[in-house]
Amino acid sequence: MAKINFVDHSGETRSIDAEIGSTVMEAAIRNAIPGIEAECGGACACATCHVYVDEAWQERVGAPTPMEEDMLDFGYDIKPNSRLSCQIKITEALDGLVVLTPERQA
């Protein structure tokens, strides 16, 4: 298990235990994290699981793929640290990950 910390736009933090090998989006849905809609179910076909990766974690999480970048174009308030949570695989190296959810999804 890895601890994932979701911070909403108002600053409230929700910490959950997530299974290694799942995605940040899957963990968010299983734990009813507000702000993650995941309309496409994790197929990288929408931008409703958009998150901001905390600066301290960006290098470990890595950059989005070209396909993910294309989908992020449909997101709301995209920033350099924007990612689709369905594309972030949880590994032991991401234990303690901090992601911020946007004020609203696209």
PDB file of C-alpha atoms in Angstrom:
ATOM      1  CA  MET A   1       0.000   0.000   0.000  1.00  0.00           C
ATOM      2  CA  ALA A   2       1.015   3.585  -0.588  1.00  0.00           C
ATOM      3  CA  LYS A   3      -0.351   6.694   1.092  1.00  0.00           C
ATOM      4  CA  ILE A   4      -1.802   9.226  -1.373  1.00  0.00           C
ATOM      5  CA  ASN A   5      -2.731  12.705  -0.171  1.00  0.00           C
ATOM      6  CA  PHE A   6      -5.450  14.616  -2.037  1.00  0.00           C
ATOM      7  CA  VAL A   7      -5.684  18.343  -1.345  1.00  0.00           C
ATOM      8  CA  ASP A   8      -8.809  20.061  -2.615  1.00  0.00           C
ATOM      9  CA  HIS A   9      -9.022  23.666  -3.835  1.00  0.00           C
ATOM     10  CA  SER A  10      -9.990  24.874  -0.349  1.00  0.00           C
ATOM     11  CA  GLY A  11      -6.915  23.244   1.229  1.00  0.00           C
ATOM     12  CA  GLU A  12      -8.626  20.260   2.869  1.00  0.00           C
ATOM     13  CA  THR A  13      -6.441  17.135   2.738  1.00  0.00           C
ATOM     14  CA  ARG A  14      -7.729  13.584   2.510  1.00  0.00           C
ATOM     15  CA  SER A  15      -5.166  10.802   2.890  1.00  0.00           C
ATOM     16  CA  ILE A  16      -5.899   7.309   1.659  1.00  0.00           C
ATOM     17  CA  ASP A  17      -4.090   3.992   1.400  1.00  0.00           C
ATOM     18  CA  ALA A  18      -3.870   2.883  -2.230  1.00  0.00           C
ATOM     19  CA  GLU A  19      -2.938  -0.444  -3.751  1.00  0.00           C
ATOM     20  CA  ILE A  20       0.415  -0.669  -5.509  1.00  0.00           C
ATOM     21  CA  GLY A  21      -0.240  -1.173  -9.226  1.00  0.00           C
ATOM     22  CA  SER A  22      -3.520   0.714  -9.302  1.00  0.00           C
ATOM     23  CA  THR A  23      -3.799   4.281 -10.558  1.00  0.00           C
ATOM     24  CA  VAL A  24      -4.304   7.457  -8.563  1.00  0.00           C
ATOM     25  CA  MET A  25      -7.726   7.779 -10.228  1.00  0.00           C
ATOM     26  CA  GLU A  26      -8.784   4.249  -9.247  1.00  0.00           C
ATOM     27  CA  ALA A  27      -7.733   4.902  -5.650  1.00  0.00           C
ATOM     28  CA  ALA A  28      -9.647   8.198  -5.643  1.00  0.00           C
ATOM     29  CA  ILE A  29     -12.837   6.585  -6.946  1.00  0.00           C
ATOM     30  CA  ARG A  30     -12.602   3.665  -4.467  1.00  0.00           C
ATOM     31  CA  ASN A  31     -12.295   6.177  -1.648  1.00  0.00           C
ATOM     32  CA  ALA A  32     -14.901   8.704  -2.874  1.00  0.00           C
ATOM     33  CA  ILE A  33     -12.416  11.561  -3.179  1.00  0.00           C
ATOM     34  CA  PRO A  34     -14.333  14.724  -4.146  1.00  0.00           C
ATOM     35  CA  GLY A  35     -13.196  16.407  -7.344  1.00  0.00           C
ATOM     36  CA  ILE A  36     -12.288  13.254  -9.288  1.00  0.00           C
ATOM     37  CA  GLU A  37     -15.115  12.418 -11.690  1.00  0.00           C
ATOM     38  CA  ALA A  38     -13.389   9.941 -14.040  1.00  0.00           C
ATOM     39  CA  GLU A  39     -16.179   9.871 -16.601  1.00  0.00           C
ATOM     40  CA  CYS A  40     -14.240   7.614 -19.012  1.00  0.00           C
ATOM     41  CA  GLY A  41     -13.301   5.129 -16.307  1.00  0.00           C
ATOM     42  CA  GLY A  42      -9.559   5.539 -16.777  1.00  0.00           C
ATOM     43  CA  ALA A  43      -9.265   5.171 -20.552  1.00  0.00           C
ATOM     44  CA  CYS A  44      -7.465   8.513 -21.018  1.00  0.00           C
ATOM     45  CA  ALA A  45     -10.442   9.646 -23.083  1.00  0.00           C
ATOM     46  CA  CYS A  46     -11.557  12.655 -21.022  1.00  0.00           C
ATOM     47  CA  ALA A  47      -9.997  15.092 -18.588  1.00  0.00           C
ATOM     48  CA  THR A  48     -12.306  14.633 -15.607  1.00  0.00           C
ATOM     49  CA  CYS A  49      -9.642  13.075 -13.376  1.00  0.00           C
ATOM     50  CA  HIS A  50      -7.277  16.027 -13.767  1.00  0.00           C
ATOM     51  CA  VAL A  51      -4.977  16.744 -10.813  1.00  0.00           C
ATOM     52  CA  TYR A  52      -1.983  18.937 -10.074  1.00  0.00           C
ATOM     53  CA  VAL A  53       1.066  17.019  -8.887  1.00  0.00           C
ATOM     54  CA  ASP A  54       2.761  18.741  -5.960  1.00  0.00           C
ATOM     55  CA  GLU A  55       6.077  20.254  -7.050  1.00  0.00           C
ATOM     56  CA  ALA A  56       8.093  17.995  -4.732  1.00  0.00           C
ATOM     57  CA  TRP A  57       6.666  14.921  -6.492  1.00  0.00           C
ATOM     58  CA  GLN A  58       6.780  15.966 -10.148  1.00  0.00           C
ATOM     59  CA  GLU A  59      10.093  14.297 -10.976  1.00  0.00           C
ATOM     60  CA  ARG A  60       9.096  10.998  -9.365  1.00  0.00           C
ATOM     61  CA  VAL A  61       5.691  10.969 -11.060  1.00  0.00           C
ATOM     62  CA  GLY A  62       7.161  11.861 -14.442  1.00  0.00           C
ATOM     63  CA  ALA A  63       5.863  13.725 -17.438  1.00  0.00           C
ATOM     64  CA  PRO A  64       2.625  13.021 -19.279  1.00  0.00           C
ATOM     65  CA  THR A  65       2.673  10.994 -22.482  1.00  0.00           C
ATOM     66  CA  PRO A  66       1.754  12.750 -25.748  1.00  0.00           C
ATOM     67  CA  MET A  67      -1.713  11.140 -25.638  1.00  0.00           C
ATOM     68  CA  GLU A  68      -2.243  12.417 -22.089  1.00  0.00           C
ATOM     69  CA  GLU A  69      -1.068  15.893 -23.101  1.00  0.00           C
ATOM     70  CA  ASP A  70      -3.675  15.884 -25.886  1.00  0.00           C
ATOM     71  CA  MET A  71      -6.424  15.036 -23.384  1.00  0.00           C
ATOM     72  CA  LEU A  72      -5.210  17.664 -20.921  1.00  0.00           C
ATOM     73  CA  ASP A  73      -6.042  20.264 -23.583  1.00  0.00           C
ATOM     74  CA  PHE A  74      -9.680  19.611 -22.661  1.00  0.00           C
ATOM     75  CA  GLY A  75      -9.088  20.164 -18.937  1.00  0.00           C
ATOM     76  CA  TYR A  76      -9.942  23.164 -16.805  1.00  0.00           C
ATOM     77  CA  ASP A  77      -7.163  25.505 -15.621  1.00  0.00           C
ATOM     78  CA  ILE A  78      -4.259  23.391 -16.923  1.00  0.00           C
ATOM     79  CA  LYS A  79      -0.848  24.139 -15.398  1.00  0.00           C
ATOM     80  CA  PRO A  80       2.677  22.776 -15.987  1.00  0.00           C
ATOM     81  CA  ASN A  81       2.153  20.242 -13.167  1.00  0.00           C
ATOM     82  CA  SER A  82      -1.202  19.000 -14.520  1.00  0.00           C
ATOM     83  CA  ARG A  83      -1.677  15.269 -14.978  1.00  0.00           C
ATOM     84  CA  LEU A  84      -4.567  12.898 -15.526  1.00  0.00           C
ATOM     85  CA  SER A  85      -4.764  10.765 -12.406  1.00  0.00           C
ATOM     86  CA  CYS A  86      -5.762   7.741 -14.514  1.00  0.00           C
ATOM     87  CA  GLN A  87      -2.288   7.821 -16.022  1.00  0.00           C
ATOM     88  CA  ILE A  88      -0.336   7.856 -12.742  1.00  0.00           C
ATOM     89  CA  LYS A  89       0.482   4.268 -11.701  1.00  0.00           C
ATOM     90  CA  ILE A  90       0.985   3.880  -7.972  1.00  0.00           C
ATOM     91  CA  THR A  91       4.337   2.401  -7.005  1.00  0.00           C
ATOM     92  CA  GLU A  92       6.145   2.121  -3.690  1.00  0.00           C
ATOM     93  CA  ALA A  93       8.189   5.163  -4.777  1.00  0.00           C
ATOM     94  CA  LEU A  94       4.978   7.230  -4.708  1.00  0.00           C
ATOM     95  CA  ASP A  95       4.212   6.502  -1.044  1.00  0.00           C
ATOM     96  CA  GLY A  96       3.265   9.922   0.372  1.00  0.00           C
ATOM     97  CA  LEU A  97       2.341  11.439  -3.012  1.00  0.00           C
ATOM     98  CA  VAL A  98       0.530  14.767  -2.831  1.00  0.00           C
ATOM     99  CA  VAL A  99      -1.883  15.788  -5.586  1.00  0.00           C
ATOM    100  CA  LEU A 100      -4.210  18.755  -5.665  1.00  0.00           C
ATOM    101  CA  THR A 101      -7.655  18.603  -7.222  1.00  0.00           C
ATOM    102  CA  PRO A 102      -8.804  21.569  -9.297  1.00  0.00           C
ATOM    103  CA  GLU A 103     -11.763  23.719  -8.329  1.00  0.00           C
ATOM    104  CA  ARG A 104     -13.762  21.991 -11.056  1.00  0.00           C
ATOM    105  CA  GLN A 105     -13.283  19.394 -13.782  1.00  0.00           C
ATOM    106  CA  ALA A 106     -13.854  20.011 -17.467  1.00  0.00           C
TER     107      ALA A 106
END
